[in-house]
Amino acid sequence: MDIKINKLSSFIEGLKKPLIIAGPCSAETNEQIISTAKELKKNSINIFRAGIWKPRTRPNSFEGVGNIGLQWLNNVQKEVGLKVMTEVANAKHVEQVLKHDIDMIWIGARTTVNPFAVQEIADALRGVDIPVFIKNPINPDMRLWLGAIERLSNVGCESLVAVHRGFFSYGAKKYRNLPHWQLPVELKRIIPNIPIICDPSHIAGSRDLIQSVSQKAIDLNFDGLMIETHIDPDNALSDKNQQITPSFLNNLLSELVVRHKSIDDKDFALSLEELRTKIDTLDNDLINTLMNRMNIAELIGKHKKENDVTILQPLRWKYILENRTSNGIDSGLSKEFMTLLLRAIHEESINIQTGVMNNKKRK
Ligand code: PEP
Ligand code: MN
């Protein structure tokens, strides 16, 4: 996809990698903002985040301090010397942010889901050169995320960064928002030149998981992290379980292993090439095996048709799922992977047999 990405305004380019953005979920008071920013500055953080308009899922929770927070962010710029960013959810927010010379903005997950809101923000940004960070939508819909990036690109915004903050899913779970790492990886494949950072705070939802999520993002070659940091997390007015103190952040960053994106080493390149060739061969074998399996599924489809038997045989499917999953686990593959794989294979077999029943030719 052809999205023009500028080198991201010079101050981002000049910063050390990975890019670290930190600051509270919400601006609460001027003192809280200034003291958090001062601590972060000591940790060599250059970009400070704080939400002042908070889109909350339900009313009657803290919805942000509003416009006054822009002056507090200006104080952070002047008194502490950090670049500042906040969330915008409509054109009015954009107008206020630009009036107050806020350095950067982000579009939240609850806004990315809404093309009207994103378009309104984009229109308000036409001709303005401000970095815009675009969070993934709440639901794992790649096209909505891409659409938001395109809308901003279409009005001439060239300093665009994607932010992976995880995806909502119903029911109790380890993460507040499931990471679904394959989505940001896919985004990077579709728009290779867009920088992408991870927001481990909203993925984790709790302090203890932030380190491992951050490490995973850095291992996947993400360009940076946005981490919610509060001077007194236990008393934060929003997202208190996932906010960490500046000193916790300092520890986290010192333990983060940042690996080379690539290295100029002949031996490394050679052995990598060798292993990749093996993977290429195995992938071809996999495709052949799957093809053979689908051909047999087609024969079974014909057999069922001739004998007027339904496609879905629940007991057989139950047996396959249980038996293959347990074989897979015995071979060291995870249950999650086996389930996903078998579901995909089964779905394709059913599609093929449905085609047989309806006299459709396979491509
Ligand atoms: C936030 O960054 O505080 C926020 C509201 O994030 P998200 O849009 O990812 O939920
Ligand atoms: Mn938050």
Short mmCIF file of C-alpha atoms and ligand atoms in Angstrom, two decimals:
data_model
loop_
_atom_site.label_atom_id
_atom_site.label_comp_id
_atom_site.label_asym_id
_atom_site.label_seq_id
_atom_site.Cartn_x
_atom_site.Cartn_y
_atom_site.Cartn_z
CA MET A 1 0.00 0.00 0.00
CA ASP A 2 1.35 3.37 -0.95
CA ILE A 3 1.40 5.49 2.18
CA LYS A 4 3.84 8.36 2.18
CA ILE A 5 5.72 8.47 5.45
CA ASN A 6 8.02 11.35 6.04
CA LYS A 7 11.10 10.74 8.13
CA LEU A 8 8.83 11.59 11.09
CA SER A 9 9.61 15.12 12.15
CA SER A 10 13.28 15.55 12.77
CA PHE A 11 13.03 15.41 16.56
CA ILE A 12 11.69 11.85 16.49
CA GLU A 13 14.33 10.79 13.99
CA GLY A 14 17.04 12.19 16.21
CA LEU A 15 15.93 10.29 19.31
CA LYS A 16 17.57 7.12 20.43
CA LYS A 17 15.90 3.85 19.48
CA PRO A 18 13.64 2.32 20.55
CA LEU A 19 11.45 5.37 20.92
CA ILE A 20 10.06 5.50 24.45
CA ILE A 21 6.94 7.50 25.24
CA ALA A 22 5.83 7.64 28.86
CA GLY A 23 3.39 9.51 31.05
CA PRO A 24 0.11 8.99 32.83
CA CYS A 25 -3.06 7.59 31.37
CA SER A 26 -4.73 10.89 32.35
CA ALA A 27 -3.58 14.32 33.36
CA GLU A 28 -5.12 14.85 36.82
CA THR A 29 -3.42 17.91 38.29
CA ASN A 30 -0.64 20.23 37.23
CA GLU A 31 1.52 18.92 40.09
CA GLN A 32 1.01 15.27 39.13
CA ILE A 33 1.97 16.06 35.52
CA ILE A 34 5.05 18.10 36.40
CA SER A 35 6.39 15.69 39.01
CA THR A 36 5.90 12.65 36.74
CA ALA A 37 7.54 14.49 33.85
CA LYS A 38 10.53 15.53 35.98
CA GLU A 39 11.14 11.93 37.06
CA LEU A 40 10.84 10.73 33.47
CA LYS A 41 13.26 13.38 32.29
CA LYS A 42 15.82 11.97 34.76
CA ASN A 43 15.26 8.58 33.05
CA SER A 44 16.12 10.18 29.67
CA ILE A 45 12.57 9.95 28.38
CA ASN A 46 11.92 12.60 25.72
CA ILE A 47 8.25 12.27 24.95
CA PHE A 48 5.55 12.73 27.56
CA ARG A 49 2.01 11.45 27.11
CA ALA A 50 -1.14 12.33 29.06
CA GLY A 51 -4.80 12.04 28.11
CA ILE A 52 -6.98 15.05 28.86
CA TRP A 53 -10.15 13.96 27.10
CA LYS A 54 -10.70 10.37 28.13
CA PRO A 55 -13.14 8.29 26.10
CA ARG A 56 -14.51 6.01 28.80
CA THR A 57 -16.58 2.96 28.06
CA ARG A 58 -19.19 3.89 30.67
CA PRO A 59 -20.27 7.29 31.98
CA ASN A 60 -19.57 8.44 35.53
CA SER A 61 -15.93 7.48 35.46
CA PHE A 62 -13.23 10.13 35.24
CA GLU A 63 -13.49 11.59 31.74
CA GLY A 64 -10.41 13.77 31.83
CA VAL A 65 -9.74 17.35 32.91
CA GLY A 66 -10.40 18.86 29.47
CA ASN A 67 -8.85 22.04 28.08
CA ILE A 68 -7.06 23.07 31.29
CA GLY A 69 -4.81 20.04 30.79
CA LEU A 70 -3.38 21.66 27.65
CA GLN A 71 -1.88 24.42 29.79
CA TRP A 72 -0.38 21.80 32.10
CA LEU A 73 1.16 20.10 29.07
CA ASN A 74 2.56 23.49 28.05
CA ASN A 75 4.11 23.67 31.52
CA VAL A 76 5.77 20.30 30.93
CA GLN A 77 7.19 21.65 27.67
CA LYS A 78 8.49 24.83 29.31
CA GLU A 79 9.48 23.72 32.80
CA VAL A 80 10.72 20.20 32.10
CA GLY A 81 11.68 20.40 28.45
CA LEU A 82 9.86 17.31 27.16
CA LYS A 83 7.88 16.95 23.96
CA VAL A 84 4.23 16.34 24.81
CA MET A 85 1.38 14.42 23.26
CA THR A 86 -2.29 13.84 23.99
CA GLU A 87 -5.29 12.01 22.53
CA VAL A 88 -7.75 13.63 20.15
CA ALA A 89 -11.15 12.19 19.37
CA ASN A 90 -12.79 14.95 17.34
CA ALA A 91 -12.11 18.12 15.34
CA LYS A 92 -12.60 20.38 18.39
CA HIS A 93 -9.82 18.55 20.21
CA VAL A 94 -7.56 18.99 17.19
CA GLU A 95 -8.31 22.70 17.12
CA GLN A 96 -7.44 23.09 20.82
CA VAL A 97 -4.29 21.00 20.53
CA LEU A 98 -3.02 23.05 17.60
CA LYS A 99 -3.84 26.30 19.38
CA HIS A 100 -1.70 25.17 22.32
CA ASP A 101 1.25 23.94 20.24
CA ILE A 102 1.08 20.39 21.55
CA ASP A 103 3.88 18.49 19.80
CA MET A 104 2.13 15.27 18.81
CA ILE A 105 -1.25 13.58 19.02
CA TRP A 106 -2.66 10.09 19.13
CA ILE A 107 -5.98 8.70 17.98
CA GLY A 108 -7.38 6.23 20.50
CA ALA A 109 -8.70 2.73 19.86
CA ARG A 110 -12.31 3.82 20.44
CA THR A 111 -11.91 6.47 17.75
CA THR A 112 -10.09 4.38 15.15
CA VAL A 113 -13.19 2.16 14.98
CA ASN A 114 -15.23 5.10 13.72
CA PRO A 115 -14.44 6.23 10.16
CA PHE A 116 -16.58 9.39 10.55
CA ALA A 117 -14.58 10.50 13.59
CA VAL A 118 -11.27 9.66 11.94
CA GLN A 119 -12.26 11.57 8.80
CA GLU A 120 -13.31 14.57 10.90
CA ILE A 121 -9.91 14.54 12.64
CA ALA A 122 -8.13 14.12 9.31
CA ASP A 123 -10.01 17.07 7.81
CA ALA A 124 -9.04 19.22 10.79
CA LEU A 125 -5.40 18.25 10.21
CA ARG A 126 -5.28 19.05 6.50
CA GLY A 127 -2.09 20.94 5.78
CA VAL A 128 -0.78 20.59 9.36
CA ASP A 129 2.56 18.96 10.02
CA ILE A 130 2.14 17.22 13.35
CA PRO A 131 3.04 13.58 14.11
CA VAL A 132 -0.10 11.47 14.46
CA PHE A 133 0.00 8.14 16.28
CA ILE A 134 -2.85 5.85 15.28
CA LYS A 135 -3.86 3.15 17.71
CA ASN A 136 -5.37 -0.07 16.43
CA PRO A 137 -9.16 -0.27 16.63
CA ILE A 138 -10.70 -2.04 19.63
CA ASN A 139 -11.64 -5.03 17.45
CA PRO A 140 -9.09 -7.02 15.47
CA ASP A 141 -10.09 -5.48 12.14
CA MET A 142 -7.03 -4.73 10.05
CA ARG A 143 -9.01 -2.79 7.45
CA LEU A 144 -10.25 -0.27 10.03
CA TRP A 145 -6.68 0.34 11.19
CA LEU A 146 -5.46 0.68 7.59
CA GLY A 147 -8.43 2.89 6.77
CA ALA A 148 -7.57 5.34 9.55
CA ILE A 149 -3.96 5.51 8.35
CA GLU A 150 -5.15 6.09 4.78
CA ARG A 151 -7.56 8.85 5.82
CA LEU A 152 -4.70 10.74 7.49
CA SER A 153 -2.35 10.07 4.63
CA ASN A 154 -4.97 11.36 2.17
CA VAL A 155 -5.04 14.80 3.79
CA GLY A 156 -1.27 15.06 3.56
CA CYS A 157 -0.19 13.89 7.05
CA GLU A 158 3.20 12.28 6.57
CA SER A 159 4.36 11.86 10.15
CA LEU A 160 2.31 8.79 10.90
CA VAL A 161 3.03 6.08 13.45
CA ALA A 162 0.91 2.99 14.14
CA VAL A 163 0.35 1.98 17.77
CA HIS A 164 -0.44 -1.59 18.70
CA ARG A 165 -2.49 -1.61 21.94
CA GLY A 166 -4.20 -5.00 21.70
CA PHE A 167 -7.77 -6.05 20.92
CA PHE A 168 -10.82 -6.48 23.07
CA SER A 169 -12.20 -9.96 23.51
CA TYR A 170 -15.08 -11.16 25.60
CA GLY A 171 -14.51 -13.18 28.79
CA ALA A 172 -11.85 -13.58 31.46
CA LYS A 173 -8.33 -13.67 30.13
CA LYS A 174 -4.69 -13.11 30.94
CA TYR A 175 -4.41 -9.84 29.00
CA ARG A 176 -6.77 -6.89 29.22
CA ASN A 177 -6.59 -6.70 25.42
CA LEU A 178 -5.35 -9.68 23.43
CA PRO A 179 -2.13 -8.88 21.59
CA HIS A 180 -2.85 -10.84 18.37
CA TRP A 181 0.72 -10.12 17.30
CA GLN A 182 0.00 -11.28 13.77
CA LEU A 183 -2.02 -8.09 13.13
CA PRO A 184 0.77 -5.55 13.69
CA VAL A 185 3.11 -7.88 11.82
CA GLU A 186 0.63 -7.94 8.93
CA LEU A 187 0.28 -4.14 9.06
CA LYS A 188 4.05 -3.84 8.70
CA ARG A 189 3.91 -6.17 5.69
CA ILE A 190 1.22 -4.04 4.03
CA ILE A 191 2.84 -0.67 4.86
CA PRO A 192 6.53 -1.52 5.33
CA ASN A 193 7.61 2.08 5.84
CA ILE A 194 5.27 2.95 8.73
CA PRO A 195 6.94 3.05 12.14
CA ILE A 196 5.07 0.94 14.65
CA ILE A 197 5.22 1.15 18.40
CA CYS A 198 3.62 -0.99 21.07
CA ASP A 199 1.49 0.15 24.00
CA PRO A 200 2.10 -2.73 26.44
CA SER A 201 0.06 -0.99 29.18
CA HIS A 202 -3.30 -1.39 27.46
CA ILE A 203 -2.44 -4.90 26.28
CA ALA A 204 -1.33 -6.04 29.73
CA GLY A 205 -3.87 -4.28 31.94
CA SER A 206 -1.69 -5.14 34.92
CA ARG A 207 1.83 -4.10 35.94
CA ASP A 208 3.33 -7.58 36.07
CA LEU A 209 2.85 -8.27 32.35
CA ILE A 210 4.27 -5.03 30.97
CA GLN A 211 7.88 -6.20 30.88
CA SER A 212 7.18 -9.36 28.89
CA VAL A 213 4.87 -7.62 26.42
CA SER A 214 7.46 -4.86 25.90
CA GLN A 215 10.22 -7.41 25.31
CA LYS A 216 8.11 -9.30 22.81
CA ALA A 217 7.40 -6.08 20.87
CA ILE A 218 11.07 -5.18 20.76
CA ASP A 219 11.94 -8.73 19.66
CA LEU A 220 9.42 -8.31 16.85
CA ASN A 221 11.31 -5.25 15.65
CA PHE A 222 8.85 -2.61 16.84
CA ASP A 223 10.21 0.93 16.73
CA GLY A 224 9.25 1.90 20.25
CA LEU A 225 6.97 1.68 23.27
CA MET A 226 4.31 3.87 24.85
CA ILE A 227 4.09 3.04 28.56
CA GLU A 228 1.63 4.52 31.05
CA THR A 229 3.57 5.96 33.95
CA HIS A 230 2.18 7.68 37.04
CA ILE A 231 3.86 9.17 40.07
CA ASP A 232 1.35 7.40 42.34
CA PRO A 233 -0.30 4.60 40.31
CA ASP A 234 -2.42 3.20 43.13
CA ASN A 235 -4.27 6.49 43.35
CA ALA A 236 -4.54 7.16 39.62
CA LEU A 237 -7.97 8.28 38.41
CA SER A 238 -7.89 5.94 35.40
CA ASP A 239 -6.17 2.66 34.49
CA LYS A 240 -4.49 2.38 37.87
CA ASN A 241 -3.74 -1.36 37.68
CA GLN A 242 -1.55 -0.97 34.63
CA GLN A 243 0.29 2.25 35.42
CA ILE A 244 3.85 2.03 36.71
CA THR A 245 6.07 4.52 38.52
CA PRO A 246 8.96 6.24 36.73
CA SER A 247 11.44 4.14 38.71
CA PHE A 248 9.63 0.89 37.76
CA LEU A 249 9.87 2.11 34.17
CA ASN A 250 13.56 2.74 34.60
CA ASN A 251 14.10 -0.85 35.76
CA LEU A 252 11.97 -2.19 32.96
CA LEU A 253 13.96 -0.31 30.35
CA SER A 254 17.28 -1.35 31.81
CA GLU A 255 16.23 -5.01 31.59
CA LEU A 256 14.93 -4.68 28.04
CA VAL A 257 17.11 -6.57 25.57
CA VAL A 258 17.31 -4.63 22.32
CA ARG A 259 18.59 -6.87 19.58
CA HIS A 260 20.12 -5.81 16.27
CA LYS A 261 17.64 -5.34 13.46
CA SER A 262 20.19 -7.01 11.21
CA ILE A 263 23.93 -7.42 11.23
CA ASP A 264 26.62 -7.23 8.66
CA ASP A 265 28.25 -10.59 9.38
CA LYS A 266 28.92 -13.16 6.67
CA ASP A 267 28.75 -16.25 8.93
CA PHE A 268 25.50 -15.10 10.45
CA ALA A 269 24.03 -14.38 7.01
CA LEU A 270 25.14 -17.78 5.72
CA SER A 271 23.74 -19.86 8.55
CA LEU A 272 20.50 -17.84 8.49
CA GLU A 273 20.23 -18.52 4.77
CA GLU A 274 20.77 -22.23 5.36
CA LEU A 275 18.02 -22.40 7.97
CA ARG A 276 15.68 -20.36 5.78
CA THR A 277 16.22 -22.76 2.90
CA LYS A 278 15.16 -25.61 5.20
CA ILE A 279 12.03 -23.64 6.16
CA ASP A 280 11.26 -23.03 2.47
CA THR A 281 11.48 -26.76 1.76
CA LEU A 282 9.33 -27.66 4.76
CA ASP A 283 6.72 -25.07 3.77
CA ASN A 284 6.53 -26.64 0.32
CA ASP A 285 6.12 -30.08 1.91
CA LEU A 286 3.36 -28.68 4.11
CA ILE A 287 1.53 -27.28 1.08
CA ASN A 288 1.80 -30.64 -0.73
CA THR A 289 0.55 -32.51 2.31
CA LEU A 290 -2.36 -30.12 2.71
CA MET A 291 -3.16 -30.42 -0.98
CA ASN A 292 -3.21 -34.24 -0.70
CA ARG A 293 -5.42 -33.99 2.36
CA MET A 294 -7.88 -31.70 0.57
CA ASN A 295 -7.98 -34.08 -2.41
CA ILE A 296 -9.00 -36.89 -0.07
CA ALA A 297 -11.57 -34.59 1.56
CA GLU A 298 -12.99 -34.02 -1.91
CA LEU A 299 -13.26 -37.78 -2.51
CA ILE A 300 -15.01 -38.16 0.84
CA GLY A 301 -17.36 -35.35 -0.25
CA LYS A 302 -18.25 -37.27 -3.42
CA HIS A 303 -18.77 -40.43 -1.41
CA LYS A 304 -21.10 -38.61 1.00
CA LYS A 305 -22.99 -37.05 -1.89
CA GLU A 306 -23.53 -40.37 -3.63
CA ASN A 307 -24.84 -41.85 -0.40
CA ASP A 308 -26.85 -38.75 0.60
CA VAL A 309 -24.98 -38.18 3.85
CA THR A 310 -24.41 -34.76 5.52
CA ILE A 311 -21.06 -33.03 5.27
CA LEU A 312 -20.56 -32.34 8.95
CA GLN A 313 -20.03 -35.42 11.05
CA PRO A 314 -19.73 -34.00 14.59
CA LEU A 315 -18.33 -37.15 16.18
CA ARG A 316 -15.60 -37.54 13.56
CA TRP A 317 -14.68 -33.83 13.90
CA LYS A 318 -14.59 -34.14 17.71
CA TYR A 319 -12.30 -37.17 17.40
CA ILE A 320 -9.96 -35.43 14.91
CA LEU A 321 -9.70 -32.31 17.05
CA GLU A 322 -8.96 -34.24 20.25
CA ASN A 323 -6.70 -36.87 18.76
CA ARG A 324 -4.57 -34.50 16.60
CA THR A 325 -4.35 -31.88 19.35
CA SER A 326 -3.09 -34.46 21.79
CA ASN A 327 -0.59 -35.79 19.19
CA GLY A 328 0.54 -32.25 18.54
CA ILE A 329 0.99 -31.53 22.23
CA ASP A 330 3.02 -34.75 22.56
CA SER A 331 5.28 -33.44 19.79
CA GLY A 332 5.79 -30.12 21.55
CA LEU A 333 3.24 -27.98 19.71
CA SER A 334 0.90 -25.80 21.74
CA LYS A 335 -2.78 -26.54 22.23
CA GLU A 336 -3.71 -23.06 20.93
CA PHE A 337 -1.73 -23.59 17.74
CA MET A 338 -3.15 -27.08 17.15
CA THR A 339 -6.70 -25.83 17.66
CA LEU A 340 -6.25 -22.92 15.24
CA LEU A 341 -4.57 -25.11 12.65
CA LEU A 342 -7.15 -27.90 12.81
CA ARG A 343 -10.05 -25.45 12.68
CA ALA A 344 -8.60 -23.84 9.54
CA ILE A 345 -8.04 -27.23 7.89
CA HIS A 346 -11.49 -28.45 8.83
CA GLU A 347 -13.12 -25.27 7.52
CA GLU A 348 -11.38 -25.66 4.17
CA SER A 349 -12.41 -29.35 3.96
CA ILE A 350 -16.01 -28.36 4.62
CA ASN A 351 -15.80 -25.67 1.92
CA ILE A 352 -14.49 -28.24 -0.54
CA GLN A 353 -17.19 -30.77 0.33
CA THR A 354 -19.86 -28.05 0.09
CA GLY A 355 -18.55 -27.39 -3.41
CA VAL A 356 -18.88 -31.07 -4.24
CA MET A 357 -22.49 -31.14 -2.98
CA ASN A 358 -23.28 -28.12 -5.16
CA ASN A 359 -21.45 -29.46 -8.22
CA LYS A 360 -18.91 -26.62 -8.08
CA LYS A 361 -15.54 -27.26 -9.72
CA ARG A 362 -12.48 -26.68 -7.56
CA LYS A 363 -10.09 -24.04 -8.82
C1 PEP B 1 -4.89 5.70 26.49
O1 PEP B 1 -3.85 5.67 25.83
O2 PEP B 1 -4.98 6.12 27.65
C2 PEP B 1 -6.10 5.11 25.89
C3 PEP B 1 -7.32 5.51 26.19
O3 PEP B 1 -5.78 4.14 25.07
P1 PEP B 1 -6.67 3.23 24.08
O4 PEP B 1 -7.27 4.15 23.08
O5 PEP B 1 -5.60 2.35 23.52
O6 PEP B 1 -7.66 2.49 24.93
MN MN B 2 -5.09 4.45 29.71
#
